[in-house]
Amino acid sequence: MAIEIGIDIGGTKIAAAAYDKDGRELAQEVLPTPASYDAFLDTCRKLVAVLEEKSGRATSIGVCAPYADETTNANVPALIGKNLSGDLEKIFGHIIPFANDANCAALAEATEGAGRGYASMFGLILGTGVGGGFILNGKIMAGANGMAAEIGHLPLPHYEPIDGSRVLCGCGQTGCIEKLISGSALARLHHQRTENDVSAKQMGVLAAKGNKDVLETLDAYYTTVAKAMVAILHSFDPEIVTVSGGLSSLPGLYDEVPKRWGRFAVNKNPVTQLVPSAFGSMAGLRGAALLGKRT
Ligand SMILES: [Zn+2]
């Protein structure tokens, strides 16, 4: 039986899961991300050993992490300058493909999730951070520098002051889409409008209960999201956009944004669909396993 293992490396935890050939999850394990590189490799070894004990010997392993390449990573300091896939290959005796987590998440949605059956799909992550992955004919389009689909660090098209102040972004620029549509940006917009401090998560709860102030903030927020989506439509023009992340369950998101994006696009009636992701935060893990399977 094929046992496909995916490893999803994060700044605070490393998750791993085993799947069968039909994508059914057989087992999952999570351990904290250690500080040193040796401990890091040992954690990967432990995770795979536990999964193999539960499900059988791995036939393939794939890895994803929150950065574009293995040498310039700020989110997981232990890995900076290390040849992670090379070292994991020595440990496991497999070729271990590696990809950015947003790209892996998009691959999972396009192959087995909400984007299945579409030739072009953008997987948008809308939460604490904003990013994405673009899949064309079943393949990740990562780009020459691993920067394709990193829409969080494009400036917002058709920016107006109502969208929020020009907050400095981690990339060193101001006006980035991430700083205008992330969870903290939504909370900031609400504070600007009402002087109330409410988290984005809590705003989702209040909106579902019909809170007028929050619904008015969301109305302004969805216009900003529609502008951000135009950066995706004009760059990739996908048939479908799947949304994951903490803000993906905001009431009205999937109706209000497509109503507005034509206003800012060259084509006034885009046929692109906007839908929730099928796998949510588990998509990266599943995509890493798919990547391994294809190698
Ligand atoms: Zn930025």
mmCIF file of N, CA and C in Angstrom, residues 67-69 98-104 106-107 121-122 132-136 138-151 236 291:
data_model
loop_
_atom_site.group_PDB
_atom_site.id
_atom_site.type_symbol
_atom_site.label_atom_id
_atom_site.label_comp_id
_atom_site.label_asym_id
_atom_site.label_seq_id
_atom_site.Cartn_x
_atom_site.Cartn_y
_atom_site.Cartn_z
ATOM 1 N N TYR A 67 8.439 29.710 3.354
ATOM 2 C CA TYR A 67 9.393 30.551 2.646
ATOM 3 C C TYR A 67 9.646 29.997 1.253
ATOM 4 N N ALA A 68 10.260 30.809 0.438
ATOM 5 C CA ALA A 68 10.387 30.455 -0.977
ATOM 6 C C ALA A 68 11.557 29.531 -1.268
ATOM 7 N N ASP A 69 12.646 29.645 -0.541
ATOM 8 C CA ASP A 69 13.746 28.719 -0.747
ATOM 9 C C ASP A 69 14.385 28.402 0.598
ATOM 10 N N PHE A 98 10.593 19.899 -1.989
ATOM 11 C CA PHE A 98 10.316 20.982 -1.056
ATOM 12 C C PHE A 98 9.569 22.086 -1.789
ATOM 13 N N ALA A 99 8.579 22.700 -1.144
ATOM 14 C CA ALA A 99 7.908 23.868 -1.735
ATOM 15 C C ALA A 99 7.384 24.776 -0.643
ATOM 16 N N ASN A 100 7.099 25.999 -1.035
ATOM 17 C CA ASN A 100 6.486 26.995 -0.166
ATOM 18 C C ASN A 100 5.118 26.478 0.308
ATOM 19 N N ASP A 101 4.746 26.766 1.570
ATOM 20 C CA ASP A 101 3.499 26.204 2.113
ATOM 21 C C ASP A 101 2.243 26.696 1.395
ATOM 22 N N ALA A 102 2.234 27.963 0.974
ATOM 23 C CA ALA A 102 1.055 28.474 0.260
ATOM 24 C C ALA A 102 0.900 27.772 -1.089
ATOM 25 N N ASN A 103 2.034 27.475 -1.743
ATOM 26 C CA ASN A 103 1.975 26.755 -3.017
ATOM 27 C C ASN A 103 1.481 25.326 -2.801
ATOM 28 N N CYS A 104 1.953 24.689 -1.716
ATOM 29 C CA CYS A 104 1.504 23.324 -1.421
ATOM 30 C C CYS A 104 0.014 23.302 -1.097
ATOM 31 N N ALA A 106 -2.244 25.341 -2.195
ATOM 32 C CA ALA A 106 -2.967 25.516 -3.458
ATOM 33 C C ALA A 106 -2.974 24.220 -4.264
ATOM 34 N N LEU A 107 -1.844 23.508 -4.256
ATOM 35 C CA LEU A 107 -1.768 22.232 -4.989
ATOM 36 C C LEU A 107 -2.797 21.238 -4.448
ATOM 37 N N MET A 121 -6.210 27.792 -10.983
ATOM 38 C CA MET A 121 -6.737 28.053 -9.648
ATOM 39 C C MET A 121 -5.762 28.866 -8.827
ATOM 40 N N PHE A 122 -6.275 29.864 -8.135
ATOM 41 C CA PHE A 122 -5.451 30.617 -7.178
ATOM 42 C C PHE A 122 -5.918 30.250 -5.777
ATOM 43 N N GLY A 132 -0.485 33.384 -1.283
ATOM 44 C CA GLY A 132 -1.224 32.521 -2.184
ATOM 45 C C GLY A 132 -0.334 31.625 -3.005
ATOM 46 N N GLY A 133 -0.984 30.790 -3.784
ATOM 47 C CA GLY A 133 -0.293 29.900 -4.708
ATOM 48 C C GLY A 133 -1.123 29.798 -5.969
ATOM 49 N N PHE A 134 -0.451 29.689 -7.107
ATOM 50 C CA PHE A 134 -1.176 29.587 -8.377
ATOM 51 C C PHE A 134 -0.887 28.229 -9.008
ATOM 52 N N ILE A 135 -1.960 27.544 -9.408
ATOM 53 C CA ILE A 135 -1.832 26.217 -10.013
ATOM 54 C C ILE A 135 -2.383 26.282 -11.432
ATOM 55 N N LEU A 136 -1.564 25.870 -12.382
ATOM 56 C CA LEU A 136 -2.002 25.843 -13.781
ATOM 57 C C LEU A 136 -1.854 24.421 -14.300
ATOM 58 N N GLY A 138 -2.675 21.650 -13.043
ATOM 59 C CA GLY A 138 -2.228 20.713 -12.013
ATOM 60 C C GLY A 138 -0.822 20.937 -11.492
ATOM 61 N N LYS A 139 -0.155 21.999 -11.972
ATOM 62 C CA LYS A 139 1.226 22.230 -11.527
ATOM 63 C C LYS A 139 1.366 23.555 -10.789
ATOM 64 N N ILE A 140 2.228 23.568 -9.771
ATOM 65 C CA ILE A 140 2.532 24.807 -9.059
ATOM 66 C C ILE A 140 3.325 25.721 -9.984
ATOM 67 N N MET A 141 2.889 26.986 -10.082
ATOM 68 C CA MET A 141 3.699 27.968 -10.808
ATOM 69 C C MET A 141 4.423 28.805 -9.759
ATOM 70 N N ALA A 142 5.634 28.372 -9.399
ATOM 71 C CA ALA A 142 6.360 29.019 -8.303
ATOM 72 C C ALA A 142 7.127 30.253 -8.777
ATOM 73 N N GLY A 143 7.500 30.277 -10.047
ATOM 74 C CA GLY A 143 8.263 31.406 -10.582
ATOM 75 C C GLY A 143 9.754 31.179 -10.493
ATOM 76 N N ALA A 144 10.515 32.036 -11.161
ATOM 77 C CA ALA A 144 11.968 31.885 -11.225
ATOM 78 C C ALA A 144 12.626 32.136 -9.871
ATOM 79 N N ASN A 145 11.976 32.940 -9.018
ATOM 80 C CA ASN A 145 12.551 33.300 -7.713
ATOM 81 C C ASN A 145 11.677 32.856 -6.547
ATOM 82 N N GLY A 146 10.676 32.035 -6.850
ATOM 83 C CA GLY A 146 9.763 31.597 -5.800
ATOM 84 C C GLY A 146 8.826 32.695 -5.321
ATOM 85 N N MET A 147 8.652 33.739 -6.110
ATOM 86 C CA MET A 147 7.843 34.881 -5.659
ATOM 87 C C MET A 147 6.459 34.932 -6.296
ATOM 88 N N ALA A 148 6.190 34.066 -7.276
ATOM 89 C CA ALA A 148 4.896 34.124 -7.960
ATOM 90 C C ALA A 148 3.779 33.930 -6.945
ATOM 91 N N ALA A 149 2.718 34.656 -7.102
ATOM 92 C CA ALA A 149 1.511 34.540 -6.268
ATOM 93 C C ALA A 149 1.669 35.117 -4.866
ATOM 94 N N GLU A 150 2.802 35.758 -4.581
ATOM 95 C CA GLU A 150 2.982 36.408 -3.262
ATOM 96 C C GLU A 150 2.256 37.749 -3.272
ATOM 97 N N ILE A 151 0.946 37.692 -3.397
ATOM 98 C CA ILE A 151 0.213 38.958 -3.604
ATOM 99 C C ILE A 151 0.169 39.843 -2.353
ATOM 100 N N PHE A 236 -3.131 36.673 -12.902
ATOM 101 C CA PHE A 236 -3.293 35.234 -13.173
ATOM 102 C C PHE A 236 -4.607 34.887 -13.879
ATOM 103 N N LEU A 291 3.165 16.487 -3.370
ATOM 104 C CA LEU A 291 4.439 16.833 -4.004
ATOM 105 C C LEU A 291 5.398 15.627 -3.947
#
